[in-house]
Coordinates of C-alpha atoms and ligand atoms in Angstrom, one line a residue:
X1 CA -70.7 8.7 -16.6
X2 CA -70.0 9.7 -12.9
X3 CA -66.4 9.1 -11.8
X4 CA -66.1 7.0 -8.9
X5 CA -64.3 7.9 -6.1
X6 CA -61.4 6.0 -3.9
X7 CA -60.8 7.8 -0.8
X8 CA -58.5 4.7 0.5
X9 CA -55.1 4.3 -0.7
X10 CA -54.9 3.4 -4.9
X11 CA -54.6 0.5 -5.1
X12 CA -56.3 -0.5 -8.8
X13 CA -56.1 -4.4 -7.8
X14 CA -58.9 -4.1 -5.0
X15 CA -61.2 -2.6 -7.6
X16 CA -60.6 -5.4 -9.5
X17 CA -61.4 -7.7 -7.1
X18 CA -65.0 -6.1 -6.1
X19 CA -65.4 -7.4 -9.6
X20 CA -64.7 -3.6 -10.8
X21 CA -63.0 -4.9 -13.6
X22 CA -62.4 -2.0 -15.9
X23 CA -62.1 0.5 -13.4
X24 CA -58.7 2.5 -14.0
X25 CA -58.0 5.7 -12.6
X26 CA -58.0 9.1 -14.6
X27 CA -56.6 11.2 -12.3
X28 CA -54.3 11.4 -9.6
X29 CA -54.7 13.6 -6.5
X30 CA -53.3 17.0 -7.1
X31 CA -51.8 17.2 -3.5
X32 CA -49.5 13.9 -5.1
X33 CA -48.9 14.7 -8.4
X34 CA -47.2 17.6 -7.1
X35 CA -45.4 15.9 -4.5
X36 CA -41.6 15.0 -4.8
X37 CA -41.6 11.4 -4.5
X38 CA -43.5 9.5 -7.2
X39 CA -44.1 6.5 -5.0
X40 CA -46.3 8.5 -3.0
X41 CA -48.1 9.5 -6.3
X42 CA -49.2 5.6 -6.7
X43 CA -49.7 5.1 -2.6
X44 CA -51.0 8.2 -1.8
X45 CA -50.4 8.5 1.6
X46 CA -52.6 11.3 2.8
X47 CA -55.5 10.1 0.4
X48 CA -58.0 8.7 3.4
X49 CA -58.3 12.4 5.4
X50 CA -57.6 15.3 2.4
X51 CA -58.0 13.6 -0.6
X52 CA -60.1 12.1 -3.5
X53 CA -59.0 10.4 -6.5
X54 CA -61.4 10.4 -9.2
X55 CA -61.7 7.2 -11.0
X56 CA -64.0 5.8 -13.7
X57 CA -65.0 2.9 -16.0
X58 CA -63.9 4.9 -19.2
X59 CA -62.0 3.0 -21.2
X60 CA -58.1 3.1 -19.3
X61 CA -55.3 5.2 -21.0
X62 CA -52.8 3.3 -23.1
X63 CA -49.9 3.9 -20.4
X64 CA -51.6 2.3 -18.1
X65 CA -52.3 -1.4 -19.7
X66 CA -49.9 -3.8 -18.8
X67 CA -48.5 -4.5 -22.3
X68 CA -47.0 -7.9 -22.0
X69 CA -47.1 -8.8 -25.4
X70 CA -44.5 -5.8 -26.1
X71 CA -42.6 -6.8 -23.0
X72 CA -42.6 -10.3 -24.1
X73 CA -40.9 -9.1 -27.4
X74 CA -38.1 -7.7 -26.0
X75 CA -37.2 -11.3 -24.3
X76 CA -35.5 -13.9 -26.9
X77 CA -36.0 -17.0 -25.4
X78 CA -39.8 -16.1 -24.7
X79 CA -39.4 -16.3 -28.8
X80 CA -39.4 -19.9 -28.5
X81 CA -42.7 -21.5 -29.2
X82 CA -43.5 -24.3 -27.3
X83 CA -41.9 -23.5 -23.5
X84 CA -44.0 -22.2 -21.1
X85 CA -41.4 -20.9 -18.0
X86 CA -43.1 -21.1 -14.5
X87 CA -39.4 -21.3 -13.2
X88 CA -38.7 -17.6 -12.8
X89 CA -38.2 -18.6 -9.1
X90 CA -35.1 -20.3 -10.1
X91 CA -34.0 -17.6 -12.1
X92 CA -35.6 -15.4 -14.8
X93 CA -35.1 -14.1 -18.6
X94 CA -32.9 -11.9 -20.1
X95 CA -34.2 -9.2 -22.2
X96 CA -32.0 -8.5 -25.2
X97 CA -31.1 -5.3 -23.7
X98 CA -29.0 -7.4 -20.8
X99 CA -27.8 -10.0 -23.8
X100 CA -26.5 -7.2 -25.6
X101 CA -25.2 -5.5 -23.0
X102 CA -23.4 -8.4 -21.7
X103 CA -22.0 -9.6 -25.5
X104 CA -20.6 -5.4 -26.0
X105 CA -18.9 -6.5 -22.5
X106 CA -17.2 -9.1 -24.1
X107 CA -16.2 -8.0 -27.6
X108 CA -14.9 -4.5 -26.2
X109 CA -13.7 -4.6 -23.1
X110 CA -13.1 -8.3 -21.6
X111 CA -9.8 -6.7 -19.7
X112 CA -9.2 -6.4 -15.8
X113 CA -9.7 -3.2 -14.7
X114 CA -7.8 -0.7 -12.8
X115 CA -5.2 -0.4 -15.8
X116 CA -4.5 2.8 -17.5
X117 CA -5.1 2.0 -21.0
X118 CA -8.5 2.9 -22.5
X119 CA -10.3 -0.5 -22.5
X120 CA -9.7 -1.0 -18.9
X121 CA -11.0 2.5 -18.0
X122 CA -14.0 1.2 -20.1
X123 CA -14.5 -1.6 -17.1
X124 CA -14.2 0.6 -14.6
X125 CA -16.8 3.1 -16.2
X126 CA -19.1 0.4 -16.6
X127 CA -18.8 -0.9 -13.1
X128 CA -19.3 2.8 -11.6
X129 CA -22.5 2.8 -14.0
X130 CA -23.6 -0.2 -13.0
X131 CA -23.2 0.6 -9.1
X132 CA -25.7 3.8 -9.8
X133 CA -28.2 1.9 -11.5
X134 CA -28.1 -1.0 -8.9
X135 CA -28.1 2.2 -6.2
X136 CA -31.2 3.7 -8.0
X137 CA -32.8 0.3 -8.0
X138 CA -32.2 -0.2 -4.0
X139 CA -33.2 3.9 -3.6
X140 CA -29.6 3.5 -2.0
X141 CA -28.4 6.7 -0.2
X142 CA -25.0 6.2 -1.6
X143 CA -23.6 3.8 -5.0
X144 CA -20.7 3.5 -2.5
X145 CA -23.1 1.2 -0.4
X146 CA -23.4 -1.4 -3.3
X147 CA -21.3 -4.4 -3.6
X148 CA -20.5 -6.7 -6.4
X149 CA -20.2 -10.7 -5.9
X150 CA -21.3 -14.1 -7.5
X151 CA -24.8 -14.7 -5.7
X152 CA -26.3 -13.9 -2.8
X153 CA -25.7 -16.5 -0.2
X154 CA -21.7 -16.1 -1.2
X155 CA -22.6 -12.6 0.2
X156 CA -24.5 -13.5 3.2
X157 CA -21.6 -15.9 4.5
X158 CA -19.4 -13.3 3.9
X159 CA -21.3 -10.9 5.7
X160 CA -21.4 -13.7 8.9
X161 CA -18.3 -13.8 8.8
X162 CA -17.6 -10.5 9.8
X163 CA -20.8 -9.7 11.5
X164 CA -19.3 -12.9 13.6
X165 CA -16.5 -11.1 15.0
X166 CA -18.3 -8.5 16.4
X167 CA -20.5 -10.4 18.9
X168 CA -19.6 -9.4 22.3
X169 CA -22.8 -8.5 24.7
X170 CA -25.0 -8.5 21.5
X171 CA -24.5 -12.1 20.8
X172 CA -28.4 -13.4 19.4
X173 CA -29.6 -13.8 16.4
X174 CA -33.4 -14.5 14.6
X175 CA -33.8 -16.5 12.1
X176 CA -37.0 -17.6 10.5
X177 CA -38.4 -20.7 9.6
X178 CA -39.9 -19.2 6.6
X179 CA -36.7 -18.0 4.8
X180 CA -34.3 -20.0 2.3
X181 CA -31.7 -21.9 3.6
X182 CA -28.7 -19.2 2.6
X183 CA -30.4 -17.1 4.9
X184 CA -29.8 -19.2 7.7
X185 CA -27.3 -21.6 7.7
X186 CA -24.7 -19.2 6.9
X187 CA -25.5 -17.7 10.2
X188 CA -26.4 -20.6 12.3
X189 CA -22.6 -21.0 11.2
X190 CA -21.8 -18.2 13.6
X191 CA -22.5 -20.5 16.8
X192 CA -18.8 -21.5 17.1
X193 CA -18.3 -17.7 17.3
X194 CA -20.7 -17.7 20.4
X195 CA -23.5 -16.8 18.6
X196 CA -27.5 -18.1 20.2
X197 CA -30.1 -18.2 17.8
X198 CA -33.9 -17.5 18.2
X199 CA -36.9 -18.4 15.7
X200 CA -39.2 -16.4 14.5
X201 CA -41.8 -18.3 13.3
X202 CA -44.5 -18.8 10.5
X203 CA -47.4 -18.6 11.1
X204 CA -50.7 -21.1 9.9
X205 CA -51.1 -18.3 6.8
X206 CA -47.7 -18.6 5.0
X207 CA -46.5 -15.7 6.7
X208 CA -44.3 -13.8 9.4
X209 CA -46.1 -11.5 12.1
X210 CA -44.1 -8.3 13.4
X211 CA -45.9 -9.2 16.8
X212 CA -43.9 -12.7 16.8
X213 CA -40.8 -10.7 16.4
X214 CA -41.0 -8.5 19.5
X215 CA -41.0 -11.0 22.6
X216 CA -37.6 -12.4 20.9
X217 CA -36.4 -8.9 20.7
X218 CA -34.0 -7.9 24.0
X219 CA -30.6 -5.6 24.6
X220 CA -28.7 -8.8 23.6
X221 CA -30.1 -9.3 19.5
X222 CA -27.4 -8.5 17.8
X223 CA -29.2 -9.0 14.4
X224 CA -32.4 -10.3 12.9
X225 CA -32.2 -12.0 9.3
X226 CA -35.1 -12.4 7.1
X227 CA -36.5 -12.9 3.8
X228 CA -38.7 -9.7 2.2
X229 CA -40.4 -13.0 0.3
X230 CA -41.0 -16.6 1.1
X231 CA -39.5 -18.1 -2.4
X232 CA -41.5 -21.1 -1.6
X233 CA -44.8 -19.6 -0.9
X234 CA -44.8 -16.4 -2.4
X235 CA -45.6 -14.0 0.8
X236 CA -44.5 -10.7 1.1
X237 CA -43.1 -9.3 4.8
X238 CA -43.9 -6.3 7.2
X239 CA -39.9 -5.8 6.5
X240 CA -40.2 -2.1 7.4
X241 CA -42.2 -2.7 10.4
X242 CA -39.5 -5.1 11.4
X243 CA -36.9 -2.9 11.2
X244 CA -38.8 -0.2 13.0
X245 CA -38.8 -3.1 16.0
X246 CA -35.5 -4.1 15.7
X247 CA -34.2 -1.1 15.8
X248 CA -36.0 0.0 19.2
X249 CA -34.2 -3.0 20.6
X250 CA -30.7 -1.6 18.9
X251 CA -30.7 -4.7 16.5
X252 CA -29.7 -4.4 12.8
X253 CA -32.2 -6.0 10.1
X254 CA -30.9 -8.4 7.7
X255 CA -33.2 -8.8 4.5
X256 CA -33.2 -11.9 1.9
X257 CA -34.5 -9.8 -1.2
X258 CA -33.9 -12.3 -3.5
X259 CA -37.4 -13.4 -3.8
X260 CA -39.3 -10.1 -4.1
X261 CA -36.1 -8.7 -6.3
X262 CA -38.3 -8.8 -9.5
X263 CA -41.7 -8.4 -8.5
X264 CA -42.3 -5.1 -6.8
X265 CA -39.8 -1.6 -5.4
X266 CA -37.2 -1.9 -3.1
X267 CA -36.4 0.9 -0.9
X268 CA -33.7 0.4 1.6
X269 CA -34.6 3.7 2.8
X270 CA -38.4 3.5 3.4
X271 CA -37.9 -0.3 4.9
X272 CA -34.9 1.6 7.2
X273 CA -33.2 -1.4 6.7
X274 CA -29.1 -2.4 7.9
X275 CA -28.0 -4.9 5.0
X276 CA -29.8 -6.3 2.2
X277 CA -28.7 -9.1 -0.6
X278 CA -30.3 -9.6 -3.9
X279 CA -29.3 -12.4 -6.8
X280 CA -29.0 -10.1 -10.0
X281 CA -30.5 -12.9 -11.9
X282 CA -33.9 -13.2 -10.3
X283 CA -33.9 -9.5 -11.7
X284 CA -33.5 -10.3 -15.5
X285 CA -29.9 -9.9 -15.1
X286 CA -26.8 -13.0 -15.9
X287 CA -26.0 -15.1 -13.0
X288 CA -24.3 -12.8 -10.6
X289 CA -25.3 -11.2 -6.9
X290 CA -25.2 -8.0 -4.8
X291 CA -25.4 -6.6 -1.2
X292 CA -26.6 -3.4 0.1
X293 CA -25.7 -2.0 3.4
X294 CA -25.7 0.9 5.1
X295 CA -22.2 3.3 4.8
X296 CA -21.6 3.6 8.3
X297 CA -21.6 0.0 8.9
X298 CA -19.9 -1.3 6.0
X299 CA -16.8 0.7 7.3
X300 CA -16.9 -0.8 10.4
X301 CA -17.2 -4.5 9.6
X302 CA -14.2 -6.4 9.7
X303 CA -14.7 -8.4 6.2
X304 CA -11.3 -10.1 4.7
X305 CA -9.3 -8.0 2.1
X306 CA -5.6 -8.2 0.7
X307 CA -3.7 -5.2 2.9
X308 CA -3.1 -3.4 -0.2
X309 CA -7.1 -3.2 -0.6
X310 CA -8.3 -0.1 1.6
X311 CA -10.6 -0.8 4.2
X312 CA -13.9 0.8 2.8
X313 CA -16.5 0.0 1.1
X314 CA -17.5 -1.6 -1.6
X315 CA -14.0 -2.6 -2.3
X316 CA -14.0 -3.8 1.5
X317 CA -16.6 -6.3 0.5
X318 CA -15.9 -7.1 -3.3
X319 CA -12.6 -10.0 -2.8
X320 CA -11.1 -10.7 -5.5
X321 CA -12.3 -10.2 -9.4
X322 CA -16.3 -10.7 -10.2
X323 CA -17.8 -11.3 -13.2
X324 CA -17.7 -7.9 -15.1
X325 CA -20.0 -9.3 -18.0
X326 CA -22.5 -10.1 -15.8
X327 CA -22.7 -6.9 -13.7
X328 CA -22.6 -4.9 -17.0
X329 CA -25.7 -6.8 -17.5
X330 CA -27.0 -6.5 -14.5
X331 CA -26.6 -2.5 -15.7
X332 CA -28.6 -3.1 -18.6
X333 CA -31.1 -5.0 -16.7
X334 CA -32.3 -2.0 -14.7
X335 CA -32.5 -0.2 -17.7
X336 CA -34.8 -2.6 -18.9
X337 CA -36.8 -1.8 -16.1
X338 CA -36.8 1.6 -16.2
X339 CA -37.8 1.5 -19.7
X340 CA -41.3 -0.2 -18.7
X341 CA -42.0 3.3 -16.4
X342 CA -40.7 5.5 -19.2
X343 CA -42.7 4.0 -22.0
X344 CA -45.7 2.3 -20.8
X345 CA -46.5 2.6 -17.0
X346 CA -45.4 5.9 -16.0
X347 CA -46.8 9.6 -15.8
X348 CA -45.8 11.1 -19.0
X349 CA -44.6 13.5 -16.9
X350 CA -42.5 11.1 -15.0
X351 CA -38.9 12.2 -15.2
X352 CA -36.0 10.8 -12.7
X353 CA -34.7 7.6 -13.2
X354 CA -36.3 6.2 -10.0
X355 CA -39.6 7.6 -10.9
X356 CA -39.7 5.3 -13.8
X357 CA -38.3 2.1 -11.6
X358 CA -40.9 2.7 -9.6
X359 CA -44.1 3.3 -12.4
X360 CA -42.3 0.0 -13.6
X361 CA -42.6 -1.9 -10.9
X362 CA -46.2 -0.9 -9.2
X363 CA -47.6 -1.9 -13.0
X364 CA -45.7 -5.2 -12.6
X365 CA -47.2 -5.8 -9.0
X366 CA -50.5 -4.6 -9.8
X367 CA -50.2 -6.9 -13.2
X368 CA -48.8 -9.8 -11.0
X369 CA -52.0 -9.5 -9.1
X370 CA -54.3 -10.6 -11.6
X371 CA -51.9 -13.8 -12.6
X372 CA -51.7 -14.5 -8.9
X373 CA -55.9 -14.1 -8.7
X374 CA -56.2 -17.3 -12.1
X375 CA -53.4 -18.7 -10.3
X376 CA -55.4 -19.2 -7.6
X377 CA -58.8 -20.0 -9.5
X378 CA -57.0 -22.4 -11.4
X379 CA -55.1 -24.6 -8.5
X380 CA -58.7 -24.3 -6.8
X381 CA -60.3 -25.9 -9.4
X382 CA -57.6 -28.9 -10.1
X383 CA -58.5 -29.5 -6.0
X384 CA -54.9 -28.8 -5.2
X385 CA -53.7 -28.0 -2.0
X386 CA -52.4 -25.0 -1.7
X387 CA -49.4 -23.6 1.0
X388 CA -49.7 -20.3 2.2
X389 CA -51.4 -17.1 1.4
X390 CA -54.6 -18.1 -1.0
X391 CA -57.6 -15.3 0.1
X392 CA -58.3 -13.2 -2.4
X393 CA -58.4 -10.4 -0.5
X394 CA -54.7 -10.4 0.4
X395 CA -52.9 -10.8 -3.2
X396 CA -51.1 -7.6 -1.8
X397 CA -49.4 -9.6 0.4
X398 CA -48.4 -12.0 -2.1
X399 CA -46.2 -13.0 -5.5
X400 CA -47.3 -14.9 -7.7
X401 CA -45.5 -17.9 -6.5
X402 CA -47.9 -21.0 -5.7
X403 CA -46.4 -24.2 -3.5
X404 CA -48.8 -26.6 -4.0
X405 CA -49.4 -30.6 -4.2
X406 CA -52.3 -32.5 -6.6
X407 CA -54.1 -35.2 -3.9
X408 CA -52.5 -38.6 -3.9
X409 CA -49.8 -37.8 -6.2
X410 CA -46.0 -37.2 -5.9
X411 CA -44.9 -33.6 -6.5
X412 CA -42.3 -35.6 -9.2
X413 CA -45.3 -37.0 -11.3
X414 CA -47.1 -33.2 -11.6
X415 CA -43.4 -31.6 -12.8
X416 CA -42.8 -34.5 -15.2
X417 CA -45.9 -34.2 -16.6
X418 CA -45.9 -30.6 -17.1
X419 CA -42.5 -31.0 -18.3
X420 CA -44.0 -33.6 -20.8
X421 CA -46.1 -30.5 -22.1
X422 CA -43.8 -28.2 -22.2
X423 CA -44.1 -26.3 -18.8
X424 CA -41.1 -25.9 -16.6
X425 CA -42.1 -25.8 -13.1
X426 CA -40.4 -27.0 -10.2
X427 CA -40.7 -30.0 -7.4
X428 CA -39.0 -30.6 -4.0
X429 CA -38.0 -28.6 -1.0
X430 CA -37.4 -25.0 -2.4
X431 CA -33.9 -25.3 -0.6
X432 CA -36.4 -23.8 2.4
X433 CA -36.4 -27.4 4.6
X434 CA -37.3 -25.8 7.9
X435 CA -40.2 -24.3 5.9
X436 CA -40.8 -27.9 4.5
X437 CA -40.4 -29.0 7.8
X438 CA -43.3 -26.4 9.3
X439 CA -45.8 -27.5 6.6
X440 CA -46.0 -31.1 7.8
X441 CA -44.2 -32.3 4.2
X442 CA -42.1 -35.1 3.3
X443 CA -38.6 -33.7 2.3
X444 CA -36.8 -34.0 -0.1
X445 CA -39.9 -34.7 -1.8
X446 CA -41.8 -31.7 -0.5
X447 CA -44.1 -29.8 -3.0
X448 CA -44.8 -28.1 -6.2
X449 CA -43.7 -24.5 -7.4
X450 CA -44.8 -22.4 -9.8
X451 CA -43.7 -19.0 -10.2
X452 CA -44.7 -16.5 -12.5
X453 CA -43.1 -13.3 -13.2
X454 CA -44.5 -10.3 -15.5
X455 CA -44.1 -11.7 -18.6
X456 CA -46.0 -14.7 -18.1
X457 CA -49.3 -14.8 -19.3
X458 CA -53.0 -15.7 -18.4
X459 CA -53.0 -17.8 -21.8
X460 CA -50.0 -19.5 -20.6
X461 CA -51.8 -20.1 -17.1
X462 CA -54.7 -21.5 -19.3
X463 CA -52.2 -24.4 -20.7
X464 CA -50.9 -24.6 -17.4
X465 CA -54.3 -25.3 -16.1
X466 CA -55.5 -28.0 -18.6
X467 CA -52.5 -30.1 -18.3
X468 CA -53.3 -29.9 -14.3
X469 CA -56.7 -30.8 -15.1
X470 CA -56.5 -33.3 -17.1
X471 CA -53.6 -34.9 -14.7
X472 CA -56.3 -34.3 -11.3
X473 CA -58.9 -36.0 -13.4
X474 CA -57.2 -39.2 -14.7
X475 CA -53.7 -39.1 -12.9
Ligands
PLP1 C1 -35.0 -16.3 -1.2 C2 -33.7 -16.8 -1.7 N1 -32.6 -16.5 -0.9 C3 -31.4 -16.9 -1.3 C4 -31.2 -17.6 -2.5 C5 -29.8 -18.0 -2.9 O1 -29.4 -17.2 -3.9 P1 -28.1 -17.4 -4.7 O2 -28.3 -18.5 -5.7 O3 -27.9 -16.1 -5.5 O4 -27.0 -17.7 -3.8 C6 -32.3 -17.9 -3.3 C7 -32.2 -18.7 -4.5 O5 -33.1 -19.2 -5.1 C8 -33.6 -17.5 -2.9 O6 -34.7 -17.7 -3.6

C-alpha cells in the first residue's frame, strides 16, 4: 500500500474528518524525532517547507489508540453502572491514583508542616513534589513560580488585590465578555482603586479575535485578563498571540485556564504568558486551586502576608494553611497523566516527564475531537440550537463542551430529563452572564451544557443522544 503523505502540520483529526478514518501515522519526521522538544514531534513546525511525514491506512500501532476503556478502569466512580457524567465542566473524576494518594495523605501525615519531626518533613516533601509536578504540568520555568490555594477565583481576587496597588499611569484593564465571572468581577472590583475597564468582545462564532484586542491596546493597559477556554462554549483562544500583543503595548496577560486545564498542554512558556490560574479539580485532582506567574513579577507584587512570612514567592502568595490532602492529590493527579504518555500515547522512546504530559495530552485532544465531531452530529440531529463553535472544520479550536437549547423547551426540562435517565448535565448561566447576556438568552435560565472529558465515551454519547431524541420528538 503507498503511504500517504502530510506535508501540513500532524494533525491526525483533519484526516479524520476528509473521512480518512483509519489513517494513523507510522512515522514521524526524522528532522523531529530528533529534536529536543517532544511537542514539536506532534506539531512539527518546520513540516510544510523540509519535511514529509509518511502516513498510511495500515492498521494504527497499539500506543497510538486512545484506550478509554483502560483509562476508564483506573476511575472508581466511572465503576458505577448507571451514571453517565457530562458534568466534567463542573468538576471531573478522580483516578484511584489521586484517591489513594490523597487517603496515604491522611493516614500518614495529616500534621502541619514546617516542624522538625519526621511526619511533618513528610508534608513538606510532598508539597515540594507536588510544586514540580504542577511546574512540569504548566512547563513552568521555575516550581518557585507555583502557588497553592483553595480554587481559582480565591486566587484571582487575590492577585487584584495586589495588582490593584500598583495602578499608577497603567491604570486599564480588558476583560472579556466571553470569560467566567471570577475572571472578571474580581477585577472590575479594582475600579475603587482607579482602575477603567475595556471589553474585548465575542465575536458571532463563540470566540475572541487577537484583531479585537489590539485597538483597546494603548501605553495605559495595565493588564488584559482572559479565559484560554469559554467553559460555556467550549472555544479555545489565540492566548499566545495575545500575549505577543499585549506585550508590544507593555501590558501583562492574565489567563483563566480553568476550562482548558484538562483537555489539551499548557505551556506558560510557549503562550509567554504573565500569570495563569487553574482549579486542580477540573484536572482530576480534589477540590483545590493554583496560580502560575512569572518569578520576576511575583516578587514584586505587593500581596498580604504575616511580617514573619518573607516576601517571595510562593509563600508571598500561599496565606495561611491550604489543604495538603488535596495538593498531594493534585501530585498524584499529574502522575496520572503522565502515565497516559508513558504507557499508551507516547514514543516508546519518550523519556522526560514532560514528554509524556504532553504525548498525554495531544492523544486526549486528538481523542476529544472525535467526541466533539458526534457531539455535534448528535445535537444536529435532535434540531438543537447550538452556541458557539459548531463547523467541523474547526474542532481544533474547540472542547468538547456544547451550550445548547432543544426548541420551545426550558433548558430545566432537558437536564431533568436526562437526569431522569441517568445523565448529569448541566442548565443555567454557566456563572458566564455577560456571555449569557451576548447570546440574546434569558438568565438565570440561560442554556444547556454538556461537557465531556476523555473518558467519556461515544456509547455514552449514544444514550445521551436517544434520551434527546426521544425528548425533541414528543417533549
Ligand atoms: C473558566 C472558569 N474560570 C473560573 C472558575 C472558577 O473556579 P473555582 O471554582 O476554582 O474558583 C471556573 C469554575 O467552573 C471556570 O470554569
Amino acid at each position: 500500500m503507498q503511504p500517504v503523505y502530510k506535508t501540513d502540520v500532524f494533525d491526525i483529526q483533519s484526516f479524520r474528518l476528509r473521512g480518512l478514518a483509519r489513517l494513523e501515522l507510522v512515522d514521524l519526521c526524522s528532522f523531529c524525532r530528533g529534536y529536543s522538544r517532544p511537542l514539536d514531534r506532534w506539531r512539527c513546525q518546520f513540516a510544510q517547507k523540509r519535511h514529509r511525514m509518511p502516513v498510511t491506512n495500515q492498521t494504527a500501532s497499539p500506543r497510538r489508540q486512545f484506550p478509554v476503556d483502560q483509562i476508564r478502569s483506573r476511575f472508581p466512580a466511572l465503576q458505577q453502572s448507571g451514571f453517565i457524567y457530562f458534568d466534567n465542566a463542573a468538576g471531573a473524576q478522580i483516578p484511584r491514583g489521586v484517591f489513594d494518594a490523597v487517603n496515604h495523605h491522611l493516614l500518614n501525615c495529616n500534621v502541619q508542616r514546617g516542624g522538625r519531626y519526621e511526619k511533618s518533613k513528610q508534608v513538606d516533601s510532598s508539597i515540594a513534589k507536588a510544586r514540580e509536578s504542577v511546574a512540569i504540568l504548566l512547563n513552568a520555568r521555575d516550581p518557585s513560580e507555583v502557588a497553592f490555594g483553595m480554587n481559582a477565583t480565591s486566587f484571582i481576587r487575590l492577585m487584584s488585590l495586589a495588582i490593584g496597588q500598583t495602578l499608577v499611569r497603567r491604570n486599564e484593564i480588558i476583560l472579556t465578555d466571553m470569560d467566567h465571572e471570577a475572571n472578571i468581577a474580581t477585577w472590575l472590583a479594582l475600579a475603587a482603586a482607579g482602575a477603567r475597564f475595556s471589553w474585548w468582545r465575542m465575536r458571532d462564532d463563540g470566540n475572541l479575535h487577537v484583531e479585537d484586542l489590539k485597538p483597546l491596546l494603548s501605553g495605559r493597559t495595565r493588564l488584559v485578563a482572559c479565559s484560554v477556554t469559554s467553559n460555556a462554549l467550549g472555544s479555545i483562544v489565540d492566548v499566545a498571540s495575545a500575549a505577543r500583543l499585549a506585550h508590544e503595548f507593555g501590558a501583562e496577560l492574565f489567563l483563566d485556564c480553568v476550562h482548558y486545564g484538562p483537555h489539551g498542554p499548557i505551556d506558560v512558556r510557549a503562550w509567554d504568558c504573565d500569570y495563569l490560574v487553574c482549579s486542580g479539580y477540573k484536572v482530576f485532582s480534589p477540590h483545590m486551586g493554583f496560580l502560575w506567574g512569572r518569578l520576576e513579577l511575583l516578587r514584586k507584587l505587593p500581596t498580604f502576608r504575616e511580617d514573619f512570612i518573607p516576601d517571595e514567592p510562593p509563600g508571598k502568595i500561599e496565606a495561611g494553611t491550604f489543604v495538603y490532602e488535596n495538593v498531594a492529590g493534585m501530585e498524584a493527579a499529574v502522575r496520572y497523566l503522565e502515565s497516559l504518555g508513558e504507557e499508551f500515547l507516547g514514543e516508546p522512546r519518550s523519556a522526560s516527564r514532560r514528554g509524556n504530559l504532553l504525548a498525554a495530552m495531544h492523544g486526549i485532544r486528538d481523542y476529544e475531537q472525535t467526541l466533539s465531531l458526534e457531539m455535534l452530529r448528535v445535537l444536529r440531529e435532535c434540531g438543537a440550537e447550538i452556541y458557539g463553535h459548531q463547523q467541523e472544520q474547526l474542532l481544533q479550536q474547540r472542547v468538547p463542551t456544547f451550550l445548547f437549547n432543544l426548541k420551545s423547551m426550558s433548558p430545566e426540562r432537558v437536564t431533568e430529563r436526562m437526569a431522569d435517565a441517568g445523565i448529569g448535565v448541566r442548565d443555567g448561566h454557566m456563572y458566564a452572564p455577560r456571555l449569557i447576556a451576548r447570546l440574546g438568552l434569558p438568565f438565570p435560565g440561560g442554556a444547556v451544557r454538556a461537557s465531556l472529558v476523555h473518558y467519556n465515551t461515544l456509547e455514552e454519547i449514544r444514550q445521551f443522544a436517544t434520551v434527546l431524541h426521544d425528548l425533541s420528538q414528543h417533549g
